Amino acid sequence: LNWKQITIHSNLQETEMATLMSQMEFGIVPTSGILLECLAAKIKPISGFYIENQKFVYAEHLKLNNFIDASDLSYTSISSAIQNINLFEPTFTIIDGKSTERLAKLVRAIEKEHQYTIRLAAETDIDITFKWANDEATRKYAFSKEFIPFENHKAWFLSKISSTECLYFILCEQAKPIGSIRFDIKDKIATISYLLSPEHHGKGLGAILMKKGLEKLEKHVKSTGIEIVQGYVLFENLASIKLFERFGFSKETESTMYLFKKNTSRYV
């Protein structure tokens, strides 16, 4: 190692750091905030963890193939990672440059939250829920892709709204139904199923639906003995994955889908 070839930069301003990083082929960083900066600068990161509270972030980024693995950031691990640098194909999908757009959408949704109410589903909701259930956008991420005949839906729907093991709610915008969230309860576990009407997709309303649904569920936790809230999401359903993550659900992998879980004691 020729130390004369090493340049040390210190006390850099934000723009100086960004400029310097954009000139690098790769960086060796821990799985902390600076890893995101490397991804934003589109350089190849070699990353790992050196303290306990970085392990979870390390594991989640590793699943997404966001860096070249240097595990414990030891000399041996870093040396091995450098040898593999030419084999690494970054995706950079975690940084897409659309954060401003998403934040603006979120702020607009929060500003409008008072316009939305949630109520128990009623028999008069059969037709609209039938329409939602068979919409192409809904079936795309459903576990069963087949068309649902009306009579089948009617029998299923009536059984759900009359069951003591189901809490079924309808989200409304100025009294007009625009989505639903359901909690099927078994063995002290409440399993979530939710959907928005197709014309309301992409408006940031999933967060409002989930928030109001969980608030309704909270009132029933003690009387029903619910200990776990969970939801299943297909790998390709990125919007639902982000929604469950946003509300603090832990994630497990099960064959073709994720299982998101949360102990009710964490929010009651």
Short mmCIF file of C-alpha atoms in Angstrom, two decimals:
data_model
loop_
_atom_site.label_atom_id
_atom_site.label_comp_id
_atom_site.label_asym_id
_atom_site.label_seq_id
_atom_site.Cartn_x
_atom_site.Cartn_y
_atom_site.Cartn_z
CA LEU A 1 0.00 0.00 0.00
CA ASN A 2 1.39 3.37 -1.09
CA TRP A 3 0.16 5.88 1.46
CA LYS A 4 1.17 8.74 -0.85
CA GLN A 5 -1.72 7.72 -3.11
CA ILE A 6 -4.27 8.17 -0.35
CA THR A 7 -6.16 11.46 -0.04
CA ILE A 8 -8.06 12.16 3.17
CA HIS A 9 -11.04 14.52 2.99
CA SER A 10 -12.54 15.91 6.18
CA ASN A 11 -15.08 18.50 7.35
CA LEU A 12 -16.90 18.35 4.01
CA GLN A 13 -20.03 20.34 3.31
CA GLU A 14 -23.06 18.51 1.85
CA THR A 15 -22.40 19.57 -1.75
CA GLU A 16 -18.71 18.67 -1.45
CA MET A 17 -19.61 15.22 -0.12
CA ALA A 18 -22.15 14.66 -2.90
CA THR A 19 -19.67 15.74 -5.57
CA LEU A 20 -16.95 13.49 -4.19
CA MET A 21 -19.26 10.48 -3.92
CA SER A 22 -20.48 10.92 -7.50
CA GLN A 23 -16.87 10.48 -8.68
CA MET A 24 -16.33 7.19 -6.85
CA GLU A 25 -16.66 3.72 -8.36
CA PHE A 26 -17.48 2.16 -4.99
CA GLY A 27 -17.65 3.01 -1.31
CA ILE A 28 -17.08 1.04 1.90
CA VAL A 29 -19.74 2.10 4.39
CA PRO A 30 -21.79 0.69 7.30
CA THR A 31 -25.49 -0.07 6.88
CA SER A 32 -26.53 3.30 8.26
CA GLY A 33 -27.77 6.48 6.60
CA ILE A 34 -24.65 6.82 4.47
CA LEU A 35 -25.58 3.60 2.63
CA LEU A 36 -28.62 5.41 1.28
CA GLU A 37 -26.37 8.27 0.19
CA CYS A 38 -24.22 5.81 -1.77
CA LEU A 39 -27.33 4.38 -3.45
CA ALA A 40 -28.53 7.88 -4.32
CA ALA A 41 -25.10 8.69 -5.81
CA LYS A 42 -25.30 5.42 -7.79
CA ILE A 43 -21.96 4.08 -6.67
CA LYS A 44 -21.41 0.45 -5.72
CA PRO A 45 -21.54 0.16 -1.93
CA ILE A 46 -19.60 -2.43 0.05
CA SER A 47 -21.43 -2.61 3.35
CA GLY A 48 -21.85 -4.47 6.62
CA PHE A 49 -22.45 -3.80 10.29
CA TYR A 50 -20.20 -3.17 13.27
CA ILE A 51 -22.76 -2.46 16.02
CA GLU A 52 -25.85 -4.38 17.12
CA ASN A 53 -28.49 -1.84 16.06
CA GLN A 54 -27.31 -2.00 12.43
CA LYS A 55 -28.06 -5.72 12.06
CA PHE A 56 -31.73 -5.33 11.11
CA VAL A 57 -31.00 -2.64 8.50
CA TYR A 58 -28.14 -4.79 7.19
CA ALA A 59 -30.41 -7.84 6.83
CA GLU A 60 -33.18 -5.94 5.02
CA HIS A 61 -30.82 -4.22 2.56
CA LEU A 62 -29.07 -7.54 1.94
CA LYS A 63 -32.39 -9.11 0.91
CA LEU A 64 -32.79 -6.33 -1.67
CA ASN A 65 -29.25 -6.83 -3.05
CA ASN A 66 -28.45 -3.18 -2.32
CA PHE A 67 -24.76 -3.72 -1.57
CA ILE A 68 -21.78 -6.04 -1.82
CA ASP A 69 -21.75 -7.97 1.43
CA ALA A 70 -18.89 -7.33 3.84
CA SER A 71 -20.82 -8.77 6.81
CA ASP A 72 -18.92 -7.69 9.95
CA LEU A 73 -16.68 -5.16 8.13
CA SER A 74 -13.57 -7.04 9.12
CA TYR A 75 -10.41 -6.83 7.01
CA THR A 76 -11.09 -10.32 5.59
CA SER A 77 -14.74 -9.53 4.76
CA ILE A 78 -13.91 -6.23 3.06
CA SER A 79 -11.07 -7.81 1.05
CA SER A 80 -13.40 -10.57 -0.15
CA ALA A 81 -16.10 -8.02 -1.08
CA ILE A 82 -13.63 -5.96 -3.13
CA GLN A 83 -12.73 -9.11 -5.09
CA ASN A 84 -16.40 -9.49 -6.04
CA ILE A 85 -17.04 -5.87 -6.97
CA ASN A 86 -17.04 -6.47 -10.74
CA LEU A 87 -19.69 -9.18 -10.34
CA PHE A 88 -22.11 -6.88 -8.54
CA GLU A 89 -25.07 -5.58 -10.55
CA PRO A 90 -26.79 -2.82 -8.56
CA THR A 91 -30.47 -2.09 -9.09
CA PHE A 92 -30.74 1.18 -7.14
CA THR A 93 -34.53 0.68 -7.05
CA ILE A 94 -34.66 1.85 -3.44
CA ILE A 95 -33.76 5.37 -4.63
CA ASP A 96 -36.00 6.40 -7.51
CA GLY A 97 -36.03 10.21 -7.24
CA LYS A 98 -39.80 10.32 -6.60
CA SER A 99 -39.75 11.04 -2.87
CA THR A 100 -41.04 14.59 -3.35
CA GLU A 101 -44.01 13.29 -5.30
CA ARG A 102 -44.79 10.64 -2.67
CA LEU A 103 -44.45 13.07 0.24
CA ALA A 104 -46.74 15.58 -1.48
CA LYS A 105 -49.30 12.82 -2.02
CA LEU A 106 -49.05 11.83 1.64
CA VAL A 107 -49.47 15.41 2.87
CA ARG A 108 -52.53 15.88 0.64
CA ALA A 109 -54.05 12.68 1.99
CA ILE A 110 -53.47 13.74 5.61
CA GLU A 111 -54.98 17.16 4.92
CA LYS A 112 -58.10 15.46 3.55
CA GLU A 113 -58.36 12.78 6.25
CA HIS A 114 -61.31 14.52 7.92
CA GLN A 115 -63.30 13.96 4.70
CA TYR A 116 -63.21 10.21 5.22
CA THR A 117 -65.24 8.15 7.66
CA ILE A 118 -65.33 4.45 8.41
CA ARG A 119 -68.34 2.37 9.42
CA LEU A 120 -69.40 -1.23 9.77
CA ALA A 121 -70.25 -2.98 6.50
CA ALA A 122 -73.97 -3.53 5.92
CA GLU A 123 -76.11 -5.66 3.62
CA THR A 124 -76.54 -2.64 1.33
CA ASP A 125 -72.81 -2.88 0.53
CA ILE A 126 -73.17 -6.21 -1.31
CA ASP A 127 -73.25 -4.72 -4.81
CA ILE A 128 -70.33 -2.31 -4.42
CA THR A 129 -68.10 -4.89 -2.71
CA PHE A 130 -68.96 -7.38 -5.47
CA LYS A 131 -67.85 -4.81 -8.06
CA TRP A 132 -64.58 -4.12 -6.22
CA ALA A 133 -63.80 -7.80 -5.70
CA ASN A 134 -64.05 -8.61 -9.41
CA ASP A 135 -62.23 -5.57 -10.75
CA GLU A 136 -59.14 -6.44 -12.79
CA ALA A 137 -56.86 -4.31 -10.60
CA THR A 138 -58.11 -6.05 -7.46
CA ARG A 139 -57.79 -9.57 -8.88
CA LYS A 140 -54.19 -8.85 -9.94
CA TYR A 141 -53.02 -9.01 -6.33
CA ALA A 142 -55.68 -11.38 -4.97
CA PHE A 143 -54.64 -14.85 -3.85
CA SER A 144 -57.34 -16.34 -6.11
CA LYS A 145 -57.55 -14.84 -9.61
CA GLU A 146 -60.85 -16.41 -10.69
CA PHE A 147 -64.03 -14.40 -11.28
CA ILE A 148 -66.40 -14.54 -8.29
CA PRO A 149 -70.07 -15.24 -9.17
CA PHE A 150 -72.52 -12.86 -7.51
CA GLU A 151 -74.36 -15.58 -5.58
CA ASN A 152 -71.07 -16.81 -4.13
CA HIS A 153 -70.10 -13.29 -3.12
CA LYS A 154 -73.51 -12.63 -1.59
CA ALA A 155 -73.41 -15.76 0.58
CA TRP A 156 -69.83 -15.02 1.64
CA PHE A 157 -70.51 -11.34 2.35
CA LEU A 158 -73.62 -11.98 4.47
CA SER A 159 -71.77 -14.61 6.48
CA LYS A 160 -68.93 -12.16 7.17
CA ILE A 161 -71.03 -9.23 8.35
CA SER A 162 -73.05 -11.49 10.66
CA SER A 163 -70.08 -13.36 12.11
CA THR A 164 -68.74 -12.64 15.59
CA GLU A 165 -65.31 -13.64 14.26
CA CYS A 166 -65.15 -10.88 11.66
CA LEU A 167 -64.95 -7.11 11.84
CA TYR A 168 -65.79 -5.67 8.42
CA PHE A 169 -65.57 -1.93 7.78
CA ILE A 170 -66.30 0.37 4.83
CA LEU A 171 -64.31 3.55 4.18
CA CYS A 172 -66.43 6.40 2.85
CA GLU A 173 -65.72 9.74 1.23
CA GLN A 174 -68.61 12.03 2.07
CA ALA A 175 -70.85 8.96 2.62
CA LYS A 176 -69.78 7.31 -0.67
CA PRO A 177 -68.09 3.89 -0.17
CA ILE A 178 -64.56 3.87 -1.58
CA GLY A 179 -62.89 0.92 0.12
CA SER A 180 -63.05 -1.79 2.76
CA ILE A 181 -60.94 -3.35 5.48
CA ARG A 182 -61.75 -6.64 7.17
CA PHE A 183 -60.34 -8.40 10.23
CA ASP A 184 -60.98 -12.15 10.39
CA ILE A 185 -60.43 -13.31 13.97
CA LYS A 186 -59.26 -16.79 14.93
CA ASP A 187 -57.18 -18.04 17.87
CA LYS A 188 -56.58 -14.46 19.08
CA ILE A 189 -55.16 -13.47 15.66
CA ALA A 190 -56.84 -10.84 13.47
CA THR A 191 -55.99 -11.25 9.78
CA ILE A 192 -56.33 -8.13 7.62
CA SER A 193 -57.83 -7.96 4.14
CA TYR A 194 -58.33 -4.57 2.53
CA LEU A 195 -58.96 -2.94 -0.83
CA LEU A 196 -59.74 0.42 -2.37
CA SER A 197 -62.06 1.04 -5.28
CA PRO A 198 -59.93 1.11 -8.48
CA GLU A 199 -60.67 4.78 -9.19
CA HIS A 200 -59.09 5.67 -5.85
CA HIS A 201 -55.83 3.83 -6.37
CA GLY A 202 -52.64 5.90 -6.28
CA LYS A 203 -54.08 8.68 -4.10
CA GLY A 204 -52.39 7.72 -0.85
CA LEU A 205 -55.68 6.57 0.66
CA GLY A 206 -54.38 3.14 1.66
CA ALA A 207 -52.76 4.74 4.70
CA ILE A 208 -56.02 6.38 5.75
CA LEU A 209 -57.90 3.10 5.32
CA MET A 210 -55.32 1.18 7.37
CA LYS A 211 -55.13 3.86 10.08
CA LYS A 212 -58.88 4.11 10.54
CA GLY A 213 -59.28 0.34 10.38
CA LEU A 214 -56.67 -0.27 13.08
CA GLU A 215 -58.28 2.43 15.23
CA LYS A 216 -61.60 0.57 14.97
CA LEU A 217 -59.91 -2.74 15.75
CA GLU A 218 -58.26 -1.23 18.82
CA LYS A 219 -61.65 -0.78 20.45
CA HIS A 220 -62.30 -4.52 20.14
CA VAL A 221 -58.89 -5.86 21.21
CA LYS A 222 -59.63 -6.28 24.91
CA SER A 223 -63.14 -7.68 24.45
CA THR A 224 -62.05 -10.21 21.81
CA GLY A 225 -58.65 -11.08 23.29
CA ILE A 226 -56.82 -10.32 20.03
CA GLU A 227 -53.05 -10.55 20.53
CA ILE A 228 -51.71 -10.46 16.97
CA VAL A 229 -52.72 -8.48 13.87
CA GLN A 230 -51.38 -9.87 10.61
CA GLY A 231 -51.69 -9.65 6.84
CA TYR A 232 -50.49 -11.69 3.86
CA VAL A 233 -49.06 -9.87 0.83
CA LEU A 234 -47.80 -11.28 -2.48
CA PHE A 235 -44.15 -10.46 -3.27
CA GLU A 236 -45.13 -8.36 -6.29
CA ASN A 237 -47.63 -6.17 -4.40
CA LEU A 238 -45.17 -3.38 -3.58
CA ALA A 239 -47.82 -0.87 -2.49
CA SER A 240 -49.18 -3.19 0.21
CA ILE A 241 -45.68 -4.16 1.33
CA LYS A 242 -44.79 -0.50 1.88
CA LEU A 243 -48.08 0.13 3.67
CA PHE A 244 -47.59 -2.65 6.21
CA GLU A 245 -43.97 -1.60 6.75
CA ARG A 246 -45.07 1.97 7.33
CA PHE A 247 -47.41 0.85 10.12
CA GLY A 248 -44.63 -1.01 11.92
CA PHE A 249 -45.47 -4.61 11.03
CA SER A 250 -42.62 -7.11 11.11
CA LYS A 251 -42.09 -9.18 7.96
CA GLU A 252 -41.65 -12.92 7.44
CA THR A 253 -41.31 -14.83 4.18
CA GLU A 254 -43.73 -17.63 3.37
CA SER A 255 -43.35 -19.41 -0.02
CA THR A 256 -44.89 -16.91 -2.52
CA MET A 257 -45.81 -14.14 -0.10
CA TYR A 258 -44.87 -12.10 2.93
CA LEU A 259 -46.56 -12.41 6.31
CA PHE A 260 -46.70 -9.11 8.19
CA LYS A 261 -47.33 -9.33 11.93
CA LYS A 262 -47.79 -6.93 14.81
CA ASN A 263 -48.46 -7.52 18.48
CA THR A 264 -51.51 -5.51 19.57
CA SER A 265 -49.68 -4.38 22.70
CA ARG A 266 -47.50 -2.22 20.44
CA TYR A 267 -50.29 0.17 19.60
CA VAL A 268 -53.06 -0.38 22.19
#
